[in-house]
């Protein structure tokens, strides 16, 4: 009898721990993404311990920079209840046009000014998205698909697939700048690029906007229920212009960072990244319907997507299964988040 009572107490205690973990995951959905990331790392390390080499870790950080910049913008749009799929097209246009302009007319332009111009150019495209969404009262997905196709069509018509390899000196130097260099015993040199700092700044600014400003509160309020938000005196037009302009601003910066890192401008280099960026933000805990999301969760989602995209070779999984694995993660996360909301 004593053993039965003890077993029941142990079982009840275990259930209590699981319920507390479930409640914690409900309050902080990014913990689920962290769990998936840790499990993925353990699986890869178990299959191939070479994954822990500094060069691989640096490669993952490097590959996360542009994804992370895009994701910060998408997070803000999703939190407001919108969706943007035009950010890669905006980045492509800004990076190609600005690279050509600076190279041909202002070859000595400093990198800081190039980043400012990229941000302004991207913000203008984003603000146009926000204006169209508000004035047409059309779903943001439809509007941004339209602007994406217009921009891509323009690039295809007037630029084609021509690569621009003669980038400005400032962009070339920025792409080569490093925070630290590590030389392994086997002679492999790992370089952490200075472009990581751009993502750090963007993540901090995004966090500050969402968590410490009235605009951040308005964004979540509009995403939660726009009708109630409007009755509370929140200007929907201003919020929508801001979130899409901010996403465009970060897209423009991401485009320049991409060119600087790759030392060339390809007008169609970023095409096809839209869904994986949105997936990263959703995996980070943002609802596709709006009203939620966090910078930490989004960064974890970006890290998870980058891991899946870059380490399949270490476990012998064909790269063709990359999308299937990401899709499985999204389905699992969606199921967990849906069950969380019901409880």
Coordinates of C-alpha atoms in Angstrom, one line a residue:
X1 CA 0.0 0.0 0.0
X2 CA 2.8 2.4 0.9
X3 CA 4.5 1.7 -2.5
X4 CA 1.2 2.4 -4.3
X5 CA 0.8 5.7 -2.5
X6 CA 4.4 6.6 -3.1
X7 CA 4.0 5.8 -6.8
X8 CA 0.9 8.0 -7.0
X9 CA 2.6 10.9 -5.4
X10 CA 5.6 10.6 -7.8
X11 CA 3.2 10.4 -10.8
X12 CA 1.3 13.4 -9.5
X13 CA 4.6 15.3 -9.0
X14 CA 5.7 14.4 -12.6
X15 CA 2.4 15.6 -13.9
X16 CA 2.8 18.8 -12.0
X17 CA 6.2 19.4 -13.5
X18 CA 4.9 18.8 -17.0
X19 CA 2.0 21.2 -16.4
X20 CA 4.3 23.9 -15.2
X21 CA 6.5 23.4 -18.2
X22 CA 3.5 23.6 -20.4
X23 CA 2.3 26.8 -18.8
X24 CA 5.8 28.2 -19.1
X25 CA 5.9 27.3 -22.7
X26 CA 2.5 29.0 -23.1
X27 CA 3.8 32.2 -21.6
X28 CA 7.2 32.0 -23.4
X29 CA 6.7 30.2 -26.7
X30 CA 10.3 30.9 -27.7
X31 CA 11.3 28.2 -25.2
X32 CA 9.8 25.6 -27.6
X33 CA 12.0 27.0 -30.4
X34 CA 15.0 26.8 -28.1
X35 CA 14.2 23.2 -27.3
X36 CA 14.0 22.4 -31.0
X37 CA 17.3 24.1 -31.6
X38 CA 19.0 22.3 -28.8
X39 CA 17.7 18.9 -30.0
X40 CA 18.8 19.6 -33.5
X41 CA 22.3 20.5 -32.3
X42 CA 22.5 17.3 -30.2
X43 CA 21.4 15.2 -33.2
X44 CA 24.0 16.8 -35.5
X45 CA 26.8 16.5 -32.9
X46 CA 25.9 12.9 -32.2
X47 CA 26.0 12.1 -35.9
X48 CA 29.2 14.1 -36.6
X49 CA 31.2 15.7 -33.8
X50 CA 33.1 17.8 -36.3
X51 CA 30.1 20.1 -36.3
X52 CA 31.5 21.8 -33.2
X53 CA 34.5 23.1 -35.1
X54 CA 34.8 26.9 -34.9
X55 CA 34.6 27.3 -38.7
X56 CA 31.1 25.7 -38.8
X57 CA 29.8 27.8 -35.9
X58 CA 31.1 31.0 -37.6
X59 CA 29.5 29.9 -40.9
X60 CA 26.2 29.5 -39.2
X61 CA 26.4 33.0 -37.6
X62 CA 27.4 34.5 -41.0
X63 CA 24.5 32.8 -42.7
X64 CA 22.1 34.1 -40.1
X65 CA 22.9 37.8 -40.6
X66 CA 20.8 38.6 -43.7
X67 CA 18.0 36.1 -42.6
X68 CA 18.0 37.8 -39.2
X69 CA 17.6 41.3 -40.7
X70 CA 14.7 40.2 -42.8
X71 CA 13.1 38.4 -39.9
X72 CA 13.2 41.5 -37.7
X73 CA 11.1 43.4 -40.3
X74 CA 8.8 40.5 -40.8
X75 CA 8.3 40.2 -37.0
X76 CA 7.1 43.8 -36.7
X77 CA 4.7 43.3 -39.7
X78 CA 3.3 40.0 -38.3
X79 CA 2.9 41.5 -34.8
X80 CA 0.6 44.1 -36.4
X81 CA -1.6 41.5 -38.1
X82 CA -0.1 41.9 -41.5
X83 CA 2.2 39.9 -43.7
X84 CA 4.9 41.0 -46.1
X85 CA 6.5 38.8 -48.8
X86 CA 8.0 41.7 -50.8
X87 CA 11.1 42.2 -48.6
X88 CA 13.5 40.2 -50.8
X89 CA 12.4 42.0 -53.9
X90 CA 12.9 45.3 -52.1
X91 CA 16.4 44.2 -50.9
X92 CA 17.3 43.1 -54.5
X93 CA 16.2 46.4 -56.1
X94 CA 17.9 48.6 -53.4
X95 CA 21.2 46.6 -53.4
X96 CA 21.5 46.5 -57.2
X97 CA 20.5 50.1 -57.8
X98 CA 22.6 51.5 -55.0
X99 CA 25.7 49.4 -55.9
X100 CA 25.5 50.7 -59.5
X101 CA 24.8 54.3 -58.4
X102 CA 27.7 54.4 -55.9
X103 CA 30.2 52.6 -58.1
X104 CA 29.5 54.8 -61.2
X105 CA 28.9 58.2 -59.6
X106 CA 30.2 58.3 -56.0
X107 CA 32.9 55.6 -55.7
X108 CA 34.3 57.2 -52.5
X109 CA 31.0 57.3 -50.6
X110 CA 31.5 56.1 -47.0
X111 CA 29.8 52.9 -45.8
X112 CA 27.7 54.7 -43.2
X113 CA 26.1 56.8 -45.9
X114 CA 25.5 53.8 -48.1
X115 CA 23.7 52.1 -45.3
X116 CA 21.6 55.2 -44.7
X117 CA 20.6 55.4 -48.3
X118 CA 19.8 51.7 -48.4
X119 CA 17.6 52.2 -45.4
X120 CA 15.8 55.2 -46.9
X121 CA 15.3 53.4 -50.2
X122 CA 13.9 50.3 -48.5
X123 CA 11.7 52.4 -46.2
X124 CA 10.1 54.2 -49.2
X125 CA 9.1 50.9 -50.8
X126 CA 7.8 49.6 -47.5
X127 CA 5.8 52.8 -46.9
X128 CA 4.2 52.4 -50.3
X129 CA 3.2 48.9 -49.2
X130 CA 1.6 50.3 -46.0
X131 CA -0.2 53.0 -47.9
X132 CA -1.7 50.6 -50.4
X133 CA -2.8 48.2 -47.7
X134 CA -4.5 50.9 -45.8
X135 CA -6.1 52.8 -48.7
X136 CA -7.1 49.8 -50.7
X137 CA -8.3 47.9 -47.6
X138 CA -6.8 44.9 -49.3
X139 CA -5.1 41.9 -47.5
X140 CA -1.4 42.8 -47.0
X141 CA -0.4 39.4 -48.5
X142 CA -2.1 40.3 -51.8
X143 CA -0.6 43.8 -51.8
X144 CA 3.0 42.7 -51.1
X145 CA 2.7 39.8 -53.6
X146 CA 1.8 42.5 -56.2
X147 CA 4.6 44.8 -55.3
X148 CA 7.0 41.9 -55.3
X149 CA 6.0 41.0 -58.8
X150 CA 6.3 44.6 -60.0
X151 CA 9.8 45.0 -58.6
X152 CA 10.9 41.6 -59.9
X153 CA 9.5 42.3 -63.3
X154 CA 11.3 45.7 -63.4
X155 CA 14.6 44.0 -62.6
X156 CA 14.1 41.3 -65.1
X157 CA 13.1 43.8 -67.9
X158 CA 15.8 46.4 -67.3
X159 CA 18.6 44.4 -65.6
X160 CA 18.1 40.7 -66.5
X161 CA 20.3 38.3 -64.7
X162 CA 23.5 40.3 -65.2
X163 CA 25.8 40.2 -62.2
X164 CA 27.5 43.4 -61.0
X165 CA 30.9 42.4 -59.6
X166 CA 32.6 45.8 -59.3
X167 CA 31.3 46.9 -55.9
X168 CA 32.4 50.1 -54.2
X169 CA 35.5 50.1 -52.1
X170 CA 33.6 50.9 -48.9
X171 CA 31.3 47.9 -49.3
X172 CA 34.2 45.6 -50.2
X173 CA 36.0 46.7 -47.0
X174 CA 32.9 46.3 -44.9
X175 CA 32.4 42.8 -46.2
X176 CA 36.0 41.9 -45.4
X177 CA 36.0 43.5 -41.9
X178 CA 36.0 41.0 -39.0
X179 CA 35.4 41.0 -35.3
X180 CA 37.9 38.2 -34.7
X181 CA 39.9 35.5 -36.5
X182 CA 40.5 32.0 -35.3
X183 CA 43.0 29.6 -36.7
X184 CA 42.4 25.9 -35.9
X185 CA 45.1 23.3 -35.4
X186 CA 44.4 22.0 -38.9
X187 CA 45.1 25.4 -40.4
X188 CA 41.5 26.3 -41.1
X189 CA 40.9 30.0 -40.5
X190 CA 37.5 31.1 -39.2
X191 CA 36.5 34.8 -39.5
X192 CA 33.5 36.3 -37.7
X193 CA 32.4 39.1 -40.0
X194 CA 31.7 42.6 -38.7
X195 CA 28.3 42.4 -40.4
X196 CA 27.1 40.5 -37.4
X197 CA 27.0 43.9 -35.6
X198 CA 24.4 45.1 -38.0
X199 CA 22.1 42.3 -36.9
X200 CA 22.8 43.0 -33.2
X201 CA 21.9 46.7 -33.6
X202 CA 18.7 45.8 -35.7
X203 CA 17.6 43.3 -33.1
X204 CA 18.1 45.8 -30.2
X205 CA 16.2 48.5 -32.1
X206 CA 13.4 46.2 -32.9
X207 CA 13.2 45.0 -29.3
X208 CA 13.2 48.6 -28.0
X209 CA 10.4 49.6 -30.4
X210 CA 8.2 46.6 -29.6
X211 CA 8.8 46.5 -25.8
X212 CA 9.6 50.1 -24.8
X213 CA 7.6 52.5 -27.0
X214 CA 4.0 53.5 -27.5
X215 CA 4.3 52.5 -31.1
X216 CA 5.2 49.0 -30.0
X217 CA 2.1 48.8 -27.8
X218 CA 0.0 50.1 -30.7
X219 CA 1.5 47.4 -33.1
X220 CA 0.5 44.6 -30.7
X221 CA -2.9 46.2 -30.1
X222 CA -3.6 46.5 -33.9
X223 CA -2.5 42.9 -34.4
X224 CA -4.7 41.7 -31.6
X225 CA -7.9 43.4 -32.7
X226 CA -7.7 46.4 -35.1
X227 CA -11.3 47.5 -34.4
X228 CA -10.8 47.8 -30.7
X229 CA -7.4 49.4 -31.2
X230 CA -9.0 52.1 -33.4
X231 CA -11.8 52.7 -30.9
X232 CA -9.0 53.2 -28.3
X233 CA -7.7 56.0 -30.5
X234 CA -4.8 54.2 -32.2
X235 CA -4.2 55.6 -35.7
X236 CA -4.3 52.4 -37.9
X237 CA -2.9 54.3 -40.9
X238 CA 0.2 55.5 -39.0
X239 CA 0.8 52.0 -37.6
X240 CA 0.6 50.3 -40.9
X241 CA 2.8 52.8 -42.6
X242 CA 5.4 52.4 -39.8
X243 CA 5.5 48.6 -39.8
X244 CA 5.8 48.2 -43.5
X245 CA 8.3 51.1 -43.8
X246 CA 10.4 49.5 -41.0
X247 CA 10.4 46.1 -42.8
X248 CA 11.4 47.8 -46.0
X249 CA 14.2 49.7 -44.1
X250 CA 15.7 46.5 -42.8
X251 CA 15.3 44.9 -46.2
X252 CA 17.3 47.7 -47.8
X253 CA 20.0 47.3 -45.2
X254 CA 20.0 43.5 -45.6
X255 CA 20.5 43.9 -49.3
X256 CA 23.6 46.0 -48.9
X257 CA 25.0 43.6 -46.3
X258 CA 24.4 40.7 -48.7
X259 CA 26.3 42.5 -51.5
X260 CA 29.1 43.4 -49.1
X261 CA 29.5 39.9 -47.9
X262 CA 29.3 38.2 -51.3
X263 CA 31.3 40.9 -53.2
X264 CA 28.8 41.0 -56.0
X265 CA 25.2 42.2 -56.8
X266 CA 22.9 39.6 -58.3
X267 CA 19.3 41.0 -58.8
X268 CA 17.8 37.5 -58.2
X269 CA 20.1 36.2 -55.5
X270 CA 17.6 36.5 -52.6
X271 CA 14.5 35.2 -54.5
X272 CA 12.8 32.3 -52.7
X273 CA 13.7 33.2 -49.1
X274 CA 10.4 34.7 -48.2
X275 CA 8.7 31.5 -46.8
X276 CA 11.7 30.4 -44.8
X277 CA 12.0 33.9 -43.2
X278 CA 8.3 33.9 -42.3
X279 CA 8.7 30.3 -41.0
X280 CA 11.6 31.5 -38.7
X281 CA 9.4 34.2 -37.2
X282 CA 6.4 31.8 -36.7
X283 CA 8.7 29.2 -35.1
X284 CA 9.9 32.0 -32.8
X285 CA 6.4 32.3 -31.4
X286 CA 4.7 34.9 -33.5
X287 CA 1.1 34.3 -34.5
X288 CA 0.4 34.6 -38.2
X289 CA -2.8 36.4 -37.2
X290 CA -0.9 39.1 -35.3
X291 CA -0.7 40.4 -31.7
X292 CA 2.3 38.4 -30.5
X293 CA 6.0 37.8 -31.2
X294 CA 9.4 38.5 -29.6
X295 CA 12.9 39.4 -30.8
X296 CA 14.5 36.6 -28.9
X297 CA 12.1 34.0 -30.3
X298 CA 12.6 35.3 -33.8
X299 CA 16.4 35.1 -33.5
X300 CA 16.0 31.5 -32.2
X301 CA 13.8 30.8 -35.2
X302 CA 16.4 32.2 -37.5
X303 CA 19.1 30.1 -35.9
X304 CA 17.0 27.0 -36.2
X305 CA 16.2 27.6 -39.9
X306 CA 19.9 28.3 -40.6
X307 CA 20.9 25.1 -38.8
X308 CA 18.5 23.0 -40.8
X309 CA 19.7 24.8 -44.0
X310 CA 23.4 24.4 -43.4
X311 CA 24.1 21.2 -41.4
X312 CA 22.1 18.5 -43.2
X313 CA 25.3 17.4 -44.8
X314 CA 26.8 16.6 -41.4
X315 CA 24.1 14.0 -40.7
X316 CA 24.0 12.5 -44.2
X317 CA 20.5 13.9 -44.9
X318 CA 19.9 15.0 -48.6
X319 CA 19.5 18.7 -48.9
X320 CA 16.3 18.1 -50.9
X321 CA 14.7 17.2 -47.5
X322 CA 15.5 20.6 -46.1
X323 CA 12.0 22.1 -46.8
X324 CA 10.4 18.9 -45.5
X325 CA 12.2 19.2 -42.1
X326 CA 11.4 22.9 -41.8
X327 CA 7.7 22.1 -42.7
X328 CA 7.7 19.4 -40.0
X329 CA 9.0 21.9 -37.4
X330 CA 6.3 24.4 -38.4
X331 CA 3.6 21.8 -38.1
X332 CA 4.8 20.7 -34.8
X333 CA 5.2 24.3 -33.5
X334 CA 1.7 25.2 -34.9
X335 CA 0.2 22.2 -33.1
X336 CA 1.8 23.0 -29.8
X337 CA 0.9 26.7 -30.0
X338 CA -2.7 25.9 -31.0
X339 CA -3.0 23.5 -28.0
X340 CA -1.5 26.1 -25.8
X341 CA -4.1 28.7 -26.9
X342 CA -7.0 26.3 -26.2
X343 CA -5.8 25.8 -22.7

